[in-house]
PDB file of C-alpha atoms in Angstrom:
ATOM      1  CA  MET R 115     -16.519 -15.360   3.911  1.00  0.00           C
ATOM      2  CA  ILE R 116     -16.236 -12.531   1.171  1.00  0.00           C
ATOM      3  CA  LEU R 117     -14.081  -9.733   1.129  1.00  0.00           C
ATOM      4  CA  VAL R 118     -15.312  -6.430  -0.476  1.00  0.00           C
ATOM      5  CA  THR R 119     -12.455  -4.246  -1.899  1.00  0.00           C
ATOM      6  CA  GLY R 120     -13.271  -0.742  -3.078  1.00  0.00           C
ATOM      7  CA  PRO R 121     -16.148  -0.299  -0.556  1.00  0.00           C
ATOM      8  CA  ASN R 122     -16.204   3.398  -1.219  1.00  0.00           C
ATOM      9  CA  GLY R 123     -16.879   2.833  -4.964  1.00  0.00           C
ATOM     10  CA  ASN R 124     -19.874   2.701  -7.165  1.00  0.00           C
ATOM     11  CA  VAL R 125     -20.725  -0.844  -6.841  1.00  0.00           C
ATOM     12  CA  GLY R 126     -18.827  -1.572  -3.603  1.00  0.00           C
ATOM     13  CA  THR R 127     -20.836   1.089  -1.574  1.00  0.00           C
ATOM     14  CA  GLU R 128     -24.243  -0.917  -2.914  1.00  0.00           C
ATOM     15  CA  LEU R 129     -22.845  -4.145  -2.516  1.00  0.00           C
ATOM     16  CA  VAL R 130     -21.884  -3.867   1.433  1.00  0.00           C
ATOM     17  CA  ARG R 131     -25.517  -2.292   1.989  1.00  0.00           C
ATOM     18  CA  MET R 132     -26.756  -5.471   0.337  1.00  0.00           C
ATOM     19  CA  LEU R 133     -24.551  -7.702   2.403  1.00  0.00           C
ATOM     20  CA  ALA R 134     -25.406  -5.678   5.597  1.00  0.00           C
ATOM     21  CA  ALA R 135     -29.107  -6.413   4.978  1.00  0.00           C
ATOM     22  CA  GLN R 136     -28.522 -10.164   4.941  1.00  0.00           C
ATOM     23  CA  GLU R 137     -27.496 -12.751   7.597  1.00  0.00           C
ATOM     24  CA  THR R 138     -26.680 -15.335   5.204  1.00  0.00           C
ATOM     25  CA  LEU R 139     -23.217 -14.764   3.792  1.00  0.00           C
ATOM     26  CA  PRO R 140     -20.281 -13.997   6.379  1.00  0.00           C
ATOM     27  CA  TYR R 141     -18.434 -10.820   4.839  1.00  0.00           C
ATOM     28  CA  LYS R 142     -15.648  -8.577   5.702  1.00  0.00           C
ATOM     29  CA  VAL R 143     -14.963  -4.969   4.280  1.00  0.00           C
ATOM     30  CA  ALA R 144     -11.536  -4.016   2.900  1.00  0.00           C
ATOM     31  CA  ALA R 145     -11.026  -0.600   4.554  1.00  0.00           C
ATOM     32  CA  HIS R 146      -8.506   1.825   3.666  1.00  0.00           C
ATOM     33  CA  THR R 147      -9.901   4.657   5.452  1.00  0.00           C
ATOM     34  CA  PRO R 148     -11.876   3.228   8.563  1.00  0.00           C
ATOM     35  CA  GLU R 149     -13.633   6.696   8.892  1.00  0.00           C
ATOM     36  CA  LYS R 150     -15.402   6.678   5.563  1.00  0.00           C
ATOM     37  CA  ILE R 151     -16.655   3.197   6.401  1.00  0.00           C
ATOM     38  CA  ASP R 152     -18.118   4.466   9.836  1.00  0.00           C
ATOM     39  CA  ARG R 153     -19.754   7.183   8.016  1.00  0.00           C
ATOM     40  CA  LEU R 154     -21.226   5.315   5.181  1.00  0.00           C
ATOM     41  CA  TYR R 155     -22.484   2.068   7.135  1.00  0.00           C
ATOM     42  CA  GLY R 156     -21.855   2.675  10.938  1.00  0.00           C
ATOM     43  CA  THR R 157     -19.451   0.834  13.297  1.00  0.00           C
ATOM     44  CA  HIS R 158     -21.284  -2.360  13.168  1.00  0.00           C
ATOM     45  CA  VAL R 159     -20.138  -3.440   9.675  1.00  0.00           C
ATOM     46  CA  PRO R 160     -16.801  -6.000   9.967  1.00  0.00           C
ATOM     47  CA  ARG R 161     -14.157  -4.490   8.278  1.00  0.00           C
ATOM     48  CA  VAL R 162     -10.343  -5.309   8.089  1.00  0.00           C
ATOM     49  CA  HIS R 163      -7.670  -2.553   7.390  1.00  0.00           C
ATOM     50  CA  PHE R 164      -6.321  -2.675   3.649  1.00  0.00           C
ATOM     51  CA  ASN R 165      -4.217  -0.824   1.617  1.00  0.00           C
ATOM     52  CA  PHE R 166      -3.382  -1.941  -2.271  1.00  0.00           C
ATOM     53  CA  ALA R 167      -0.146  -0.157  -1.692  1.00  0.00           C
ATOM     54  CA  ASP R 168       0.812  -1.966   1.375  1.00  0.00           C
ATOM     55  CA  ARG R 169       1.080  -5.496   0.932  1.00  0.00           C
ATOM     56  CA  THR R 170       1.839  -6.101   4.790  1.00  0.00           C
ATOM     57  CA  THR R 171      -2.359  -5.654   4.893  1.00  0.00           C
ATOM     58  CA  TRP R 172      -2.783  -8.425   2.429  1.00  0.00           C
ATOM     59  CA  PRO R 173      -2.311 -11.518   4.670  1.00  0.00           C
ATOM     60  CA  ALA R 174      -5.013 -10.142   7.338  1.00  0.00           C
ATOM     61  CA  ALA R 175      -7.235  -9.108   4.792  1.00  0.00           C
ATOM     62  CA  LEU R 176      -7.378 -12.434   2.869  1.00  0.00           C
ATOM     63  CA  GLU R 177      -7.459 -14.658   6.097  1.00  0.00           C
ATOM     64  CA  GLY R 178     -10.425 -17.050   5.934  1.00  0.00           C
ATOM     65  CA  VAL R 179     -11.651 -15.418   2.518  1.00  0.00           C
ATOM     66  CA  THR R 180     -13.145 -17.777   0.046  1.00  0.00           C
ATOM     67  CA  SER R 181     -14.674 -15.081  -2.274  1.00  0.00           C
ATOM     68  CA  VAL R 182     -13.459 -11.505  -3.231  1.00  0.00           C
ATOM     69  CA  PHE R 183     -15.059  -8.822  -4.660  1.00  0.00           C
ATOM     70  CA  LEU R 184     -12.450  -7.047  -6.593  1.00  0.00           C
ATOM     71  CA  LEU R 185     -12.608  -3.627  -7.885  1.00  0.00           C
ATOM     72  CA  TYR R 186      -9.474  -1.615  -9.271  1.00  0.00           C
ATOM     73  CA  PRO R 187      -9.416   1.918  -7.676  1.00  0.00           C
ATOM     74  CA  LEU R 188      -8.719   4.355 -10.514  1.00  0.00           C
ATOM     75  CA  PRO R 189      -6.953   1.925 -12.892  1.00  0.00           C
ATOM     76  CA  HIS R 190      -3.780   3.016 -14.391  1.00  0.00           C
ATOM     77  CA  PRO R 191      -0.741   1.327 -16.035  1.00  0.00           C
ATOM     78  CA  ARG R 192       1.456   1.598 -13.057  1.00  0.00           C
ATOM     79  CA  THR R 193      -0.644   0.107 -10.782  1.00  0.00           C
ATOM     80  CA  VAL R 194      -1.591  -2.891 -12.624  1.00  0.00           C
ATOM     81  CA  GLU R 195       1.958  -3.948 -12.024  1.00  0.00           C
ATOM     82  CA  THR R 196       2.540  -2.624  -8.648  1.00  0.00           C
ATOM     83  CA  TRP R 197      -1.083  -3.421  -7.091  1.00  0.00           C
ATOM     84  CA  MET R 198      -3.028  -5.584  -8.998  1.00  0.00           C
ATOM     85  CA  LEU R 199      -1.025  -8.549 -10.529  1.00  0.00           C
ATOM     86  CA  PRO R 200       0.491  -9.235  -7.175  1.00  0.00           C
ATOM     87  CA  PHE R 201      -2.835  -8.970  -5.332  1.00  0.00           C
ATOM     88  CA  VAL R 202      -4.242 -11.623  -7.914  1.00  0.00           C
ATOM     89  CA  GLU R 203      -1.320 -14.070  -7.125  1.00  0.00           C
ATOM     90  CA  ALA R 204      -1.721 -13.402  -3.128  1.00  0.00           C
ATOM     91  CA  MET R 205      -5.530 -14.178  -3.466  1.00  0.00           C
ATOM     92  CA  ALA R 206      -4.324 -17.717  -5.091  1.00  0.00           C
ATOM     93  CA  ASP R 207      -1.876 -18.383  -2.745  1.00  0.00           C
ATOM     94  CA  ALA R 208      -4.032 -17.524   0.183  1.00  0.00           C
ATOM     95  CA  GLY R 209      -6.432 -20.033  -1.122  1.00  0.00           C
ATOM     96  CA  VAL R 210      -9.396 -17.822  -2.390  1.00  0.00           C
ATOM     97  CA  GLU R 211     -11.958 -19.857  -4.064  1.00  0.00           C
ATOM     98  CA  HIS R 212     -13.729 -17.359  -6.564  1.00  0.00           C
ATOM     99  CA  ILE R 213     -13.173 -14.232  -7.676  1.00  0.00           C
ATOM    100  CA  VAL R 214     -15.935 -11.294  -8.850  1.00  0.00           C
ATOM    101  CA  TYR R 215     -13.929  -8.948 -10.775  1.00  0.00           C
ATOM    102  CA  VAL R 216     -15.439  -5.585 -11.856  1.00  0.00           C
ATOM    103  CA  SER R 217     -14.258  -4.709 -15.398  1.00  0.00           C
ATOM    104  CA  VAL R 218     -15.259  -2.814 -18.938  1.00  0.00           C
ATOM    105  CA  PRO R 219     -16.686  -4.046 -21.846  1.00  0.00           C
ATOM    106  CA  THR R 220     -13.436  -3.299 -23.756  1.00  0.00           C
ATOM    107  CA  ALA R 221     -11.091  -5.485 -21.575  1.00  0.00           C
ATOM    108  CA  GLY R 222     -11.395  -8.797 -23.197  1.00  0.00           C
ATOM    109  CA  ASP R 223      -9.562  -7.586 -26.446  1.00  0.00           C
ATOM    110  CA  THR R 224      -8.133  -3.906 -25.667  1.00  0.00           C
ATOM    111  CA  LYS R 225      -4.699  -4.088 -24.331  1.00  0.00           C
ATOM    112  CA  VAL R 226      -4.266  -0.575 -23.609  1.00  0.00           C
ATOM    113  CA  VAL R 227      -6.946  -0.575 -20.877  1.00  0.00           C
ATOM    114  CA  PRO R 228      -5.635  -1.709 -17.537  1.00  0.00           C
ATOM    115  CA  HIS R 229      -8.143  -3.889 -16.948  1.00  0.00           C
ATOM    116  CA  TYR R 230      -6.894  -6.085 -19.822  1.00  0.00           C
ATOM    117  CA  LYS R 231      -3.939  -7.383 -17.834  1.00  0.00           C
ATOM    118  CA  VAL R 232      -5.853  -7.838 -14.758  1.00  0.00           C
ATOM    119  CA  GLU R 233      -8.348 -10.151 -16.379  1.00  0.00           C
ATOM    120  CA  ARG R 234      -5.684 -12.105 -18.172  1.00  0.00           C
ATOM    121  CA  ALA R 235      -4.006 -12.615 -14.663  1.00  0.00           C
ATOM    122  CA  ILE R 236      -7.377 -13.729 -12.848  1.00  0.00           C
ATOM    123  CA  GLU R 237      -7.704 -16.298 -15.987  1.00  0.00           C
ATOM    124  CA  ALA R 238      -4.216 -17.691 -15.289  1.00  0.00           C
ATOM    125  CA  SER R 239      -4.433 -17.810 -11.548  1.00  0.00           C
ATOM    126  CA  GLY R 240      -6.444 -21.120 -11.573  1.00  0.00           C
ATOM    127  CA  VAL R 241      -8.626 -19.109  -9.283  1.00  0.00           C
ATOM    128  CA  SER R 242     -12.662 -19.666  -9.918  1.00  0.00           C
ATOM    129  CA  TYR R 243     -14.059 -16.003 -11.365  1.00  0.00           C
ATOM    130  CA  THR R 244     -16.575 -14.217 -12.988  1.00  0.00           C
ATOM    131  CA  LEU R 245     -15.775 -11.155 -15.062  1.00  0.00           C
ATOM    132  CA  LEU R 246     -18.382  -7.997 -14.572  1.00  0.00           C
ATOM    133  CA  ARG R 247     -17.428  -6.007 -17.768  1.00  0.00           C
ATOM    134  CA  ALA R 248     -19.645  -3.011 -16.701  1.00  0.00           C
ATOM    135  CA  ALA R 249     -20.795  -0.105 -19.001  1.00  0.00           C
ATOM    136  CA  PHE R 250     -20.291   3.382 -17.872  1.00  0.00           C
ATOM    137  CA  PHE R 251     -21.950   3.768 -14.581  1.00  0.00           C
ATOM    138  CA  SER R 252     -24.750   6.441 -13.997  1.00  0.00           C
ATOM    139  CA  GLN R 253     -23.296   7.094 -10.717  1.00  0.00           C
ATOM    140  CA  ASN R 254     -20.039   8.303 -12.191  1.00  0.00           C
ATOM    141  CA  LEU R 255     -22.379  11.711 -12.669  1.00  0.00           C
ATOM    142  CA  CYS R 256     -22.501  12.147  -8.931  1.00  0.00           C
ATOM    143  CA  ARG R 257     -19.230  10.746  -7.680  1.00  0.00           C
ATOM    144  CA  ASP R 258     -17.409  12.795  -4.994  1.00  0.00           C
ATOM    145  CA  ILE R 259     -14.167  12.245  -7.026  1.00  0.00           C
ATOM    146  CA  THR R 260     -15.646  13.875 -10.220  1.00  0.00           C
ATOM    147  CA  THR R 261     -16.695  17.319 -10.674  1.00  0.00           C
ATOM    148  CA  HIS R 262     -19.984  16.435 -12.502  1.00  0.00           C
ATOM    149  CA  ALA R 263     -22.502  16.884  -9.601  1.00  0.00           C
ATOM    150  CA  VAL R 264     -21.017  20.437  -8.982  1.00  0.00           C
ATOM    151  CA  ASP R 265     -21.155  21.280 -12.611  1.00  0.00           C
ATOM    152  CA  ILE R 266     -24.704  20.081 -12.871  1.00  0.00           C
ATOM    153  CA  ALA R 267     -25.850  21.637  -9.611  1.00  0.00           C
ATOM    154  CA  LYS R 268     -24.024  25.106  -9.953  1.00  0.00           C
ATOM    155  CA  TYR R 269     -23.839  25.643 -13.718  1.00  0.00           C
ATOM    156  CA  ASP R 270     -26.382  23.772 -15.302  1.00  0.00           C
ATOM    157  CA  GLN R 271     -24.027  21.900 -17.183  1.00  0.00           C
ATOM    158  CA  ILE R 272     -22.632  18.378 -18.073  1.00  0.00           C
ATOM    159  CA  TYR R 273     -18.897  19.018 -18.803  1.00  0.00           C
ATOM    160  CA  ILE R 274     -17.527  15.707 -20.433  1.00  0.00           C
ATOM    161  CA  PRO R 275     -15.577  15.522 -23.314  1.00  0.00           C
ATOM    162  CA  ALA R 276     -17.021  12.342 -25.039  1.00  0.00           C
ATOM    163  CA  GLY R 277     -18.276  13.909 -28.413  1.00  0.00           C
ATOM    164  CA  LYS R 278     -21.508  12.283 -29.939  1.00  0.00           C
ATOM    165  CA  GLY R 279     -20.354   9.217 -28.690  1.00  0.00           C
ATOM    166  CA  VAL R 280     -22.951   6.783 -27.157  1.00  0.00           C
ATOM    167  CA  THR R 281     -22.877   4.965 -23.729  1.00  0.00           C
ATOM    168  CA  SER R 282     -25.325   2.232 -22.624  1.00  0.00           C
ATOM    169  CA  PHE R 283     -25.242   3.360 -18.926  1.00  0.00           C
ATOM    170  CA  ILE R 284     -26.004   0.980 -16.281  1.00  0.00           C
ATOM    171  CA  ASP R 285     -26.813   1.664 -12.598  1.00  0.00           C
ATOM    172  CA  SER R 286     -24.499   0.530 -10.078  1.00  0.00           C
ATOM    173  CA  ARG R 287     -27.179  -0.904  -7.973  1.00  0.00           C
ATOM    174  CA  ASP R 288     -27.897  -3.493 -10.505  1.00  0.00           C
ATOM    175  CA  VAL R 289     -24.287  -4.518 -10.944  1.00  0.00           C
ATOM    176  CA  ALA R 290     -24.195  -5.167  -7.042  1.00  0.00           C
ATOM    177  CA  GLU R 291     -27.375  -7.103  -7.027  1.00  0.00           C
ATOM    178  CA  LEU R 292     -25.581  -9.119  -9.675  1.00  0.00           C
ATOM    179  CA  ALA R 293     -22.209  -9.508  -8.057  1.00  0.00           C
ATOM    180  CA  LEU R 294     -24.340 -10.426  -5.121  1.00  0.00           C
ATOM    181  CA  LYS R 295     -26.119 -13.251  -6.773  1.00  0.00           C
ATOM    182  CA  VAL R 296     -22.948 -14.521  -8.459  1.00  0.00           C
ATOM    183  CA  MET R 297     -21.643 -14.922  -4.959  1.00  0.00           C
ATOM    184  CA  GLU R 298     -24.579 -16.637  -3.460  1.00  0.00           C
ATOM    185  CA  SER R 299     -24.143 -19.078  -6.380  1.00  0.00           C
ATOM    186  CA  PRO R 300     -20.503 -18.822  -7.773  1.00  0.00           C
ATOM    187  CA  GLU R 301     -20.351 -22.479  -9.348  1.00  0.00           C
ATOM    188  CA  GLU R 302     -23.129 -21.300 -11.538  1.00  0.00           C
ATOM    189  CA  HIS R 303     -21.176 -18.226 -12.960  1.00  0.00           C
ATOM    190  CA  ARG R 304     -17.709 -19.994 -12.895  1.00  0.00           C
ATOM    191  CA  ASN R 305     -15.096 -18.751 -15.410  1.00  0.00           C
ATOM    192  CA  GLN R 306     -17.927 -16.332 -17.248  1.00  0.00           C
ATOM    193  CA  ALA R 307     -17.329 -13.171 -18.275  1.00  0.00           C
ATOM    194  CA  TYR R 308     -20.469 -11.156 -18.652  1.00  0.00           C
ATOM    195  CA  VAL R 309     -20.649  -7.829 -20.589  1.00  0.00           C
ATOM    196  CA  VAL R 310     -23.533  -5.937 -18.280  1.00  0.00           C
ATOM    197  CA  THR R 311     -25.106  -2.914 -19.727  1.00  0.00           C
ATOM    198  CA  GLY R 312     -28.120  -0.554 -19.222  1.00  0.00           C
ATOM    199  CA  PRO R 313     -31.344  -0.974 -21.374  1.00  0.00           C
ATOM    200  CA  GLU R 314     -30.408   2.163 -23.878  1.00  0.00           C
ATOM    201  CA  LYS R 315     -27.671   3.941 -25.895  1.00  0.00           C
ATOM    202  CA  LEU R 316     -27.755   7.347 -24.946  1.00  0.00           C
ATOM    203  CA  ASP R 317     -25.169  10.170 -25.759  1.00  0.00           C
ATOM    204  CA  PHE R 318     -24.839  13.224 -23.348  1.00  0.00           C
ATOM    205  CA  TYR R 319     -26.766  15.439 -25.153  1.00  0.00           C
ATOM    206  CA  GLN R 320     -29.802  13.023 -24.364  1.00  0.00           C
ATOM    207  CA  VAL R 321     -28.472  12.690 -20.744  1.00  0.00           C
ATOM    208  CA  ALA R 322     -28.900  16.390 -20.541  1.00  0.00           C
ATOM    209  CA  ASP R 323     -32.320  16.311 -21.893  1.00  0.00           C
ATOM    210  CA  ILE R 324     -33.360  13.815 -19.453  1.00  0.00           C
ATOM    211  CA  PHE R 325     -31.749  16.042 -16.305  1.00  0.00           C
ATOM    212  CA  THR R 326     -33.681  18.909 -17.832  1.00  0.00           C
ATOM    213  CA  GLU R 327     -36.964  17.033 -17.603  1.00  0.00           C
ATOM    214  CA  VAL R 328     -36.460  15.420 -14.432  1.00  0.00           C
ATOM    215  CA  LEU R 329     -34.623  18.465 -12.690  1.00  0.00           C
ATOM    216  CA  GLY R 330     -37.303  21.254 -14.240  1.00  0.00           C
ATOM    217  CA  ARG R 331     -34.414  23.297 -15.302  1.00  0.00           C
ATOM    218  CA  LYS R 332     -32.271  23.588 -18.701  1.00  0.00           C
ATOM    219  CA  ILE R 333     -29.199  21.181 -18.200  1.00  0.00           C
ATOM    220  CA  THR R 334     -26.685  21.909 -21.342  1.00  0.00           C
ATOM    221  CA  TYR R 335     -24.094  19.144 -22.269  1.00  0.00           C
ATOM    222  CA  ALA R 336     -20.691  21.422 -22.821  1.00  0.00           C
ATOM    223  CA  ASN R 337     -18.900  19.036 -25.244  1.00  0.00           C
ATOM    224  CA  PRO R 338     -15.572  20.413 -24.719  1.00  0.00           C
ATOM    225  CA  TRP R 339     -12.327  19.257 -26.542  1.00  0.00           C
ATOM    226  CA  ILE R 340     -10.410  17.302 -24.344  1.00  0.00           C
ATOM    227  CA  PRO R 341      -7.521  20.067 -23.481  1.00  0.00           C
ATOM    228  CA  GLN R 342     -10.315  22.320 -22.592  1.00  0.00           C
ATOM    229  CA  PHE R 343     -11.182  19.614 -20.173  1.00  0.00           C
ATOM    230  CA  TRP R 344      -7.961  19.199 -18.899  1.00  0.00           C
ATOM    231  CA  LEU R 345      -7.830  23.241 -18.119  1.00  0.00           C
ATOM    232  CA  ARG R 346     -11.176  23.488 -16.451  1.00  0.00           C
ATOM    233  CA  VAL R 347     -11.296  20.156 -14.888  1.00  0.00           C
ATOM    234  CA  GLY R 348      -7.746  19.305 -13.803  1.00  0.00           C
ATOM    235  CA  PRO R 349      -7.569  22.009 -11.010  1.00  0.00           C
ATOM    236  CA  ARG R 350     -10.477  20.493  -9.370  1.00  0.00           C
ATOM    237  CA  VAL R 351      -9.614  17.059  -9.146  1.00  0.00           C
ATOM    238  CA  THR R 352      -6.507  14.567  -8.693  1.00  0.00           C
ATOM    239  CA  TRP R 353      -4.266  13.597 -11.740  1.00  0.00           C
ATOM    240  CA  ASP R 354      -5.296  10.049 -11.488  1.00  0.00           C
ATOM    241  CA  THR R 355      -8.836  10.777 -11.472  1.00  0.00           C
ATOM    242  CA  LEU R 356      -8.280  13.242 -14.622  1.00  0.00           C
ATOM    243  CA  LEU R 357      -6.397  10.165 -16.258  1.00  0.00           C
ATOM    244  CA  PHE R 358      -9.160   7.914 -15.669  1.00  0.00           C
ATOM    245  CA  MET R 359     -11.958  10.188 -16.715  1.00  0.00           C
ATOM    246  CA  THR R 360     -10.008  11.183 -19.633  1.00  0.00           C
ATOM    247  CA  ILE R 361      -9.465   7.498 -20.981  1.00  0.00           C
ATOM    248  CA  VAL R 362     -13.123   6.694 -20.290  1.00  0.00           C
ATOM    249  CA  TYR R 363     -14.531   9.811 -22.422  1.00  0.00           C
ATOM    250  CA  ALA R 364     -12.036   9.247 -25.001  1.00  0.00           C
ATOM    251  CA  LEU R 365     -13.241   5.848 -25.393  1.00  0.00           C
ATOM    252  CA  THR R 366     -16.690   7.080 -25.496  1.00  0.00           C
ATOM    253  CA  ARG R 367     -15.737   9.764 -27.918  1.00  0.00           C
ATOM    254  CA  TYR R 368     -14.498   7.292 -30.282  1.00  0.00           C
ATOM    255  CA  GLY R 369     -17.186   4.897 -30.326  1.00  0.00           C
ATOM    256  CA  LYS R 370     -15.632   2.116 -27.886  1.00  0.00           C
ATOM    257  CA  ASN R 371     -18.221   2.236 -25.092  1.00  0.00           C
ATOM    258  CA  ALA R 372     -21.323   1.705 -27.053  1.00  0.00           C
ATOM    259  CA  PRO R 373     -22.155  -2.056 -26.611  1.00  0.00           C
ATOM    260  CA  MET R 374     -25.585  -2.805 -25.153  1.00  0.00           C
ATOM    261  CA  THR R 375     -26.733  -6.546 -23.920  1.00  0.00           C
ATOM    262  CA  ASP R 376     -29.512  -8.335 -22.368  1.00  0.00           C
ATOM    263  CA  THR R 377     -27.056 -10.110 -19.630  1.00  0.00           C
ATOM    264  CA  LEU R 378     -28.282  -8.288 -16.676  1.00  0.00           C
ATOM    265  CA  PRO R 379     -32.074  -8.415 -17.049  1.00  0.00           C
ATOM    266  CA  ARG R 380     -31.401 -11.852 -18.132  1.00  0.00           C
ATOM    267  CA  LEU R 381     -29.633 -13.144 -15.005  1.00  0.00           C
ATOM    268  CA  LEU R 382     -31.552 -11.054 -12.755  1.00  0.00           C
ATOM    269  CA  GLY R 383     -34.890 -11.638 -14.003  1.00  0.00           C
ATOM    270  CA  ARG R 384     -36.100  -7.753 -13.994  1.00  0.00           C
ATOM    271  CA  PRO R 385     -35.294  -5.199 -16.353  1.00  0.00           C
ATOM    272  CA  ALA R 386     -32.366  -3.104 -15.544  1.00  0.00           C
ATOM    273  CA  ARG R 387     -32.694   0.564 -14.177  1.00  0.00           C
ATOM    274  CA  THR R 388     -32.805   3.546 -16.941  1.00  0.00           C
ATOM    275  CA  MET R 389     -31.010   6.884 -16.776  1.00  0.00           C
ATOM    276  CA  ARG R 390     -34.195   8.623 -16.003  1.00  0.00           C
ATOM    277  CA  ASP R 391     -34.564   5.842 -12.854  1.00  0.00           C
ATOM    278  CA  PHE R 392     -30.834   7.100 -11.879  1.00  0.00           C
ATOM    279  CA  VAL R 393     -31.750  10.915 -11.938  1.00  0.00           C
ATOM    280  CA  GLU R 394     -35.015  10.526 -10.280  1.00  0.00           C
ATOM    281  CA  ASP R 395     -33.591   8.858  -7.369  1.00  0.00           C
ATOM    282  CA  TYR R 396     -30.443  10.700  -7.059  1.00  0.00           C
ATOM    283  CA  ARG R 397     -32.082  14.234  -8.185  1.00  0.00           C
ATOM    284  CA  ASP R 398     -31.238  15.641  -4.446  1.00  0.00           C
ATOM    285  CA  ARG R 399     -27.474  15.174  -5.597  1.00  0.00           C
ATOM    286  CA  PHE R 400     -27.835  17.815  -8.309  1.00  0.00           C
ATOM    287  CA  THR R 401     -29.350  20.624  -6.501  1.00  0.00           C
ATOM    288  CA  GLY R 402     -28.263  23.100  -3.976  1.00  0.00           C
ATOM    289  CA  GLU R 403     -25.462  22.442  -1.256  1.00  0.00           C
ATOM    290  CA  ALA R 404     -26.082  18.651  -1.492  1.00  0.00           C
ATOM    291  CA  ALA R 405     -23.657  18.381  -4.713  1.00  0.00           C
ATOM    292  CA  THR R 406     -20.964  20.598  -3.261  1.00  0.00           C
ATOM    293  CA  ARG R 407     -20.983  19.548   0.014  1.00  0.00           C
ATOM    294  CA  SER R 408     -17.785  16.871  -0.067  1.00  0.00           C
ATOM    295  CA  GLN R 409     -16.408  18.394  -3.207  1.00  0.00           C
ATOM    296  CA  LYS R 410     -14.056  21.203  -4.385  1.00  0.00           C
ATOM    297  CA  VAL R 411     -16.210  23.859  -6.036  1.00  0.00           C
ATOM    298  CA  ALA R 412     -14.853  25.721  -8.760  1.00  0.00           C
ATOM    299  CA  THR R 413     -13.394  29.176  -8.365  1.00  0.00           C
ATOM    300  CA  PRO R 414     -15.011  32.441  -9.875  1.00  0.00           C
ATOM    301  CA  GLY R 415     -14.160  32.402 -13.633  1.00  0.00           C
ATOM    302  CA  VAL R 416     -13.333  28.928 -14.132  1.00  0.00           C
ATOM    303  CA  MET R 417     -16.803  27.942 -14.955  1.00  0.00           C
ATOM    304  CA  LYS R 418     -19.388  29.963 -16.322  1.00  0.00           C
ATOM    305  CA  LYS R 419     -23.002  28.900 -15.982  1.00  0.00           C
ATOM    306  CA  VAL R 420     -24.474  28.106 -19.745  1.00  0.00           C
ATOM    307  CA  SER R 421     -27.777  30.079 -20.583  1.00  0.00           C
TER     308      SER R 421
END
């Protein structure tokens, strides 16, 4: 039995869809908000109530589970200690046999990254594991918890403080496919750490050019300083989302999100999706009402369209 945490996230969403389309691996979804699960997948998807912040929900979620797809929602130094490390211990105590953990490329040696402590705890738990150290997800540009899709759809602007830093963007659908492959044959990936990236290194000026070509209108990369980013984006997102985005984009600005590997095509036997593939497949998310349907839109004067 597989337990999928983070079923509303970039990778979790795609993984649940893949699991729902097959009949070999039994699974259940760790549902913090059942209404979201129903909206995303329908009522037929098996689920169990789960909340990282409520430890009384953990035993039922872990009952009968042999593999866990573990996703850390909005990593933060405080919740490492209160959520993730205790949950790693709970998985070991419950007899979980394999953990697939979605991490970041710098988590192996960058102690300031919250994933670092989680990885070390998993390694010390005695449970077999596979660490998927994924690069920046292309889908972060259209996640409901961020402002990026709104900024692109309404203001033709990528408003991200990443400077000229480059990122080897990866498509979350590729990571989900790899996670499923690992869970189908966990022994083949026992105690492995994979840095998985897309096939190209891009800065956000180049990303804006790709959006321009695919969408057929000029998209500009604003490249604000981090304080400017806080002022404009802060009122539109939760504080933990703002902190998470700031850390990610600061790492990119200073060259910490630039590795590129051939791990994903080597393991999947096909090329990784490109940024252009992503924009073409998700183009409706960056036009008209689709981008603003579930997001808080900036008030007049907060954002200005760049000509």
